[in-house]
Amino acid sequence: MALRPIICLPDPRLRLPSETVEVVDASIHALMDDMLETMYEAPGIGLAAIQIAVPKRVIVLDVAKNDDPPAPMCMVNPEVIWSSPEKSTYEEGCLSIPDYHEEVARPSRVKVAYLDRNGVRQEIEADGLLATCLQHEIDHTNGVLFVDYLSRLKRERVMKKFQKAARLRELGGEPEEE
Ligand code: GNR
Ligand code: NI
């Protein structure tokens, strides 16, 4: 297991759709383990492989409450196959957009199909925070970020803030994070 650096805005890799995984082999298991370790350390409740610069359709999540035992979930090639007409609003954040939070409305319930660690197709129906987190992570596999659901003004404000911070880092000659 290894901690991997998390890439942040304005890194253009966050905007690329990730590749479908053909075989859930030992390299995918190792990737999932690194992702869980990196997610818990951050700490976060979800992580998509592209956030550690691996453009594969793999996500991990753990939405267990702090006083409950850990409940790690790993999914390969996840896709939303049904979403409810009703919406729920959560204050979202993203490890690739540090220190920024905003409310986002999404379908309250979703059905998601995916391959498990053994490469077996599964379906899960989710609501509450899990439904939101699944949609947030699946969006990452498609190059979509939660700021895409905000008003243009808010989105452009946050994009500019991160572009400016990256420019200043370059000018200052600080070592860029990988
Ligand atoms: O840690 C995270 N918290 C969170 C809160 C509300 C909605 C979505 C999330 S996911 C986020 C971690 C992350 O960036 N995953 O991609
Ligand atoms: Ni995120």
Short mmCIF file of C-alpha atoms and ligand atoms in Angstrom, two decimals:
data_model
loop_
_atom_site.label_atom_id
_atom_site.label_comp_id
_atom_site.label_asym_id
_atom_site.label_seq_id
_atom_site.Cartn_x
_atom_site.Cartn_y
_atom_site.Cartn_z
CA MET A 1 0.00 0.00 0.00
CA ALA A 2 1.16 3.50 -0.71
CA LEU A 3 -0.03 7.07 -0.30
CA ARG A 4 -0.28 8.85 -3.65
CA PRO A 5 -0.31 12.62 -4.26
CA ILE A 6 -3.74 14.06 -5.10
CA ILE A 7 -3.85 16.31 -8.18
CA CYS A 8 -5.79 19.59 -7.95
CA LEU A 9 -7.33 22.28 -10.12
CA PRO A 10 -6.29 23.60 -12.61
CA ASP A 11 -4.68 20.27 -13.58
CA PRO A 12 -6.23 19.48 -17.01
CA ARG A 13 -6.14 15.72 -16.33
CA LEU A 14 -9.16 16.21 -14.04
CA ARG A 15 -11.15 17.11 -17.18
CA LEU A 16 -10.41 13.93 -19.15
CA PRO A 17 -12.77 10.95 -19.19
CA SER A 18 -11.07 7.89 -17.69
CA GLU A 19 -10.60 4.58 -19.49
CA THR A 20 -12.80 1.54 -18.98
CA VAL A 21 -11.07 -1.28 -17.07
CA GLU A 22 -11.05 -4.50 -19.10
CA VAL A 23 -9.85 -6.94 -16.40
CA VAL A 24 -10.00 -6.52 -12.61
CA ASP A 25 -6.53 -7.94 -11.92
CA ALA A 26 -3.89 -7.57 -9.20
CA SER A 27 -2.83 -4.16 -10.54
CA ILE A 28 -6.40 -2.88 -10.06
CA HIS A 29 -6.48 -4.36 -6.52
CA ALA A 30 -3.21 -2.55 -5.72
CA LEU A 31 -4.66 0.67 -7.18
CA MET A 32 -7.81 0.34 -5.02
CA ASP A 33 -5.69 -0.25 -1.90
CA ASP A 34 -3.57 2.85 -2.60
CA MET A 35 -6.73 4.87 -3.25
CA LEU A 36 -8.33 3.81 0.05
CA GLU A 37 -5.15 4.62 1.96
CA THR A 38 -4.90 8.03 0.25
CA MET A 39 -8.62 8.75 0.83
CA TYR A 40 -8.49 7.89 4.57
CA GLU A 41 -5.34 9.92 5.06
CA ALA A 42 -6.71 13.04 3.30
CA PRO A 43 -9.29 12.53 4.91
CA GLY A 44 -12.16 12.16 2.44
CA ILE A 45 -15.26 10.02 1.95
CA GLY A 46 -14.59 9.17 -1.70
CA LEU A 47 -11.81 9.17 -4.29
CA ALA A 48 -11.64 8.56 -8.03
CA ALA A 49 -8.47 7.15 -9.64
CA ILE A 50 -7.97 10.24 -11.81
CA GLN A 51 -7.47 12.22 -8.58
CA ILE A 52 -4.20 10.31 -8.12
CA ALA A 53 -3.45 10.81 -11.84
CA VAL A 54 -4.52 7.30 -12.92
CA PRO A 55 -7.07 7.66 -15.76
CA LYS A 56 -9.00 4.45 -15.06
CA ARG A 57 -12.67 4.09 -14.16
CA VAL A 58 -12.10 3.08 -10.52
CA ILE A 59 -13.64 4.72 -7.44
CA VAL A 60 -13.49 4.09 -3.69
CA LEU A 61 -15.83 5.39 -0.98
CA ASP A 62 -16.49 5.15 2.73
CA VAL A 63 -19.46 7.14 4.01
CA ALA A 64 -19.59 5.44 7.45
CA LYS A 65 -20.08 7.86 10.36
CA ASN A 66 -16.99 8.61 12.41
CA ASP A 67 -18.03 6.43 15.38
CA ASP A 68 -19.06 3.48 13.16
CA PRO A 69 -16.57 0.88 11.92
CA PRO A 70 -14.93 1.60 8.53
CA ALA A 71 -16.99 0.50 5.51
CA PRO A 72 -14.73 0.74 2.46
CA MET A 73 -16.34 0.30 -0.97
CA CYS A 74 -14.47 -0.21 -4.27
CA MET A 75 -16.08 -0.02 -7.69
CA VAL A 76 -14.78 -0.59 -11.22
CA ASN A 77 -16.51 0.94 -14.28
CA PRO A 78 -19.34 2.38 -12.15
CA GLU A 79 -22.31 3.87 -13.98
CA VAL A 80 -25.61 5.41 -12.93
CA ILE A 81 -28.36 3.23 -14.45
CA TRP A 82 -31.30 5.01 -12.79
CA SER A 83 -31.77 8.25 -10.89
CA SER A 84 -34.78 9.53 -8.99
CA PRO A 85 -36.68 12.59 -10.17
CA GLU A 86 -36.48 14.01 -6.62
CA LYS A 87 -33.33 15.89 -5.70
CA SER A 88 -31.38 16.40 -2.50
CA THR A 89 -28.95 19.16 -1.66
CA TYR A 90 -25.62 18.57 0.10
CA GLU A 91 -22.71 20.85 0.77
CA GLU A 92 -20.00 19.27 -1.40
CA GLY A 93 -16.26 19.54 -1.32
CA CYS A 94 -13.55 17.87 -3.40
CA LEU A 95 -10.02 16.85 -2.49
CA SER A 96 -8.95 18.21 -5.91
CA ILE A 97 -10.52 21.63 -5.10
CA PRO A 98 -9.15 22.22 -1.59
CA ASP A 99 -10.88 24.59 0.86
CA TYR A 100 -13.93 25.19 -1.32
CA HIS A 101 -17.44 23.99 -0.45
CA GLU A 102 -20.78 24.73 -2.04
CA GLU A 103 -24.29 23.29 -2.04
CA VAL A 104 -25.19 21.06 -4.99
CA ALA A 105 -28.60 19.54 -5.82
CA ARG A 106 -28.51 16.03 -7.34
CA PRO A 107 -30.95 13.12 -7.64
CA SER A 108 -31.72 11.87 -4.10
CA ARG A 109 -31.53 8.20 -5.07
CA VAL A 110 -29.55 6.36 -7.74
CA LYS A 111 -28.98 2.83 -8.94
CA VAL A 112 -25.38 2.16 -9.87
CA ALA A 113 -23.96 -0.83 -11.76
CA TYR A 114 -20.28 -1.70 -11.33
CA LEU A 115 -17.73 -4.52 -11.16
CA ASP A 116 -16.62 -5.57 -7.69
CA ARG A 117 -13.07 -6.58 -6.61
CA ASN A 118 -13.70 -10.02 -8.14
CA GLY A 119 -14.78 -8.56 -11.48
CA VAL A 120 -18.41 -9.59 -10.83
CA ARG A 121 -21.15 -7.20 -11.96
CA GLN A 122 -23.17 -5.77 -9.08
CA GLU A 123 -25.95 -3.24 -8.66
CA ILE A 124 -26.51 -1.02 -5.66
CA GLU A 125 -29.36 1.34 -4.84
CA ALA A 126 -28.26 4.28 -2.75
CA ASP A 127 -29.76 7.29 -1.05
CA GLY A 128 -28.55 10.03 1.26
CA LEU A 129 -24.85 10.88 1.38
CA LEU A 130 -23.89 7.65 -0.42
CA ALA A 131 -26.05 8.62 -3.43
CA THR A 132 -24.41 12.05 -3.58
CA CYS A 133 -20.90 10.67 -3.15
CA LEU A 134 -21.42 7.98 -5.83
CA GLN A 135 -22.56 10.65 -8.31
CA HIS A 136 -19.61 12.90 -7.37
CA GLU A 137 -17.11 10.06 -7.93
CA ILE A 138 -18.73 8.80 -11.15
CA ASP A 139 -18.62 12.39 -12.42
CA HIS A 140 -14.83 12.36 -11.85
CA THR A 141 -14.52 9.29 -14.12
CA ASN A 142 -16.19 11.43 -16.82
CA GLY A 143 -14.07 14.55 -16.24
CA VAL A 144 -16.92 16.37 -14.47
CA LEU A 145 -16.41 18.36 -11.23
CA PHE A 146 -19.02 19.55 -8.72
CA VAL A 147 -18.27 23.17 -9.63
CA ASP A 148 -19.81 22.41 -13.04
CA TYR A 149 -23.24 22.47 -11.33
CA LEU A 150 -22.75 25.96 -9.87
CA SER A 151 -23.62 29.27 -11.48
CA ARG A 152 -21.16 30.44 -14.12
CA LEU A 153 -20.11 33.28 -11.84
CA LYS A 154 -19.24 30.96 -8.94
CA ARG A 155 -17.51 28.41 -11.18
CA GLU A 156 -15.38 31.01 -12.96
CA ARG A 157 -14.48 32.59 -9.63
CA VAL A 158 -13.15 29.32 -8.22
CA MET A 159 -11.40 28.30 -11.47
CA LYS A 160 -9.64 31.69 -11.58
CA LYS A 161 -8.59 31.41 -7.95
CA PHE A 162 -6.87 28.08 -8.61
CA GLN A 163 -5.33 29.28 -11.91
CA LYS A 164 -3.88 32.30 -10.12
CA ALA A 165 -2.51 30.18 -7.27
CA ALA A 166 -0.79 27.92 -9.82
CA ARG A 167 0.74 30.94 -11.60
CA LEU A 168 2.04 32.32 -8.32
CA ARG A 169 3.58 28.95 -7.43
CA GLU A 170 5.38 28.98 -10.79
CA LEU A 171 6.67 32.53 -10.32
CA GLY A 172 7.86 31.80 -6.81
CA GLY A 173 9.66 28.77 -8.15
CA GLU A 174 8.17 26.63 -5.42
CA PRO A 175 8.35 22.94 -6.16
CA GLU A 176 5.03 21.94 -7.72
CA GLU A 177 3.20 19.10 -6.12
CA GLU A 178 3.06 16.05 -8.34
O1 GNR B 1 -14.38 13.97 0.92
C1 GNR B 1 -15.30 14.34 0.17
N1 GNR B 1 -16.47 14.79 0.70
C2 GNR B 1 -17.61 14.99 -0.03
C3 GNR B 1 -18.65 15.69 0.57
C4 GNR B 1 -19.83 15.91 -0.11
C5 GNR B 1 -19.98 15.43 -1.38
C6 GNR B 1 -18.96 14.73 -2.00
C7 GNR B 1 -17.78 14.51 -1.33
S1 GNR B 1 -16.50 13.62 -2.09
C8 GNR B 1 -15.10 14.32 -1.30
C9 GNR B 1 -13.82 13.59 -1.71
C10 GNR B 1 -13.60 13.75 -3.20
O2 GNR B 1 -13.14 14.73 -3.71
N2 GNR B 1 -13.96 12.75 -3.95
O3 GNR B 1 -13.83 12.83 -5.28
NI NI B 2 -13.95 14.97 -5.74
#
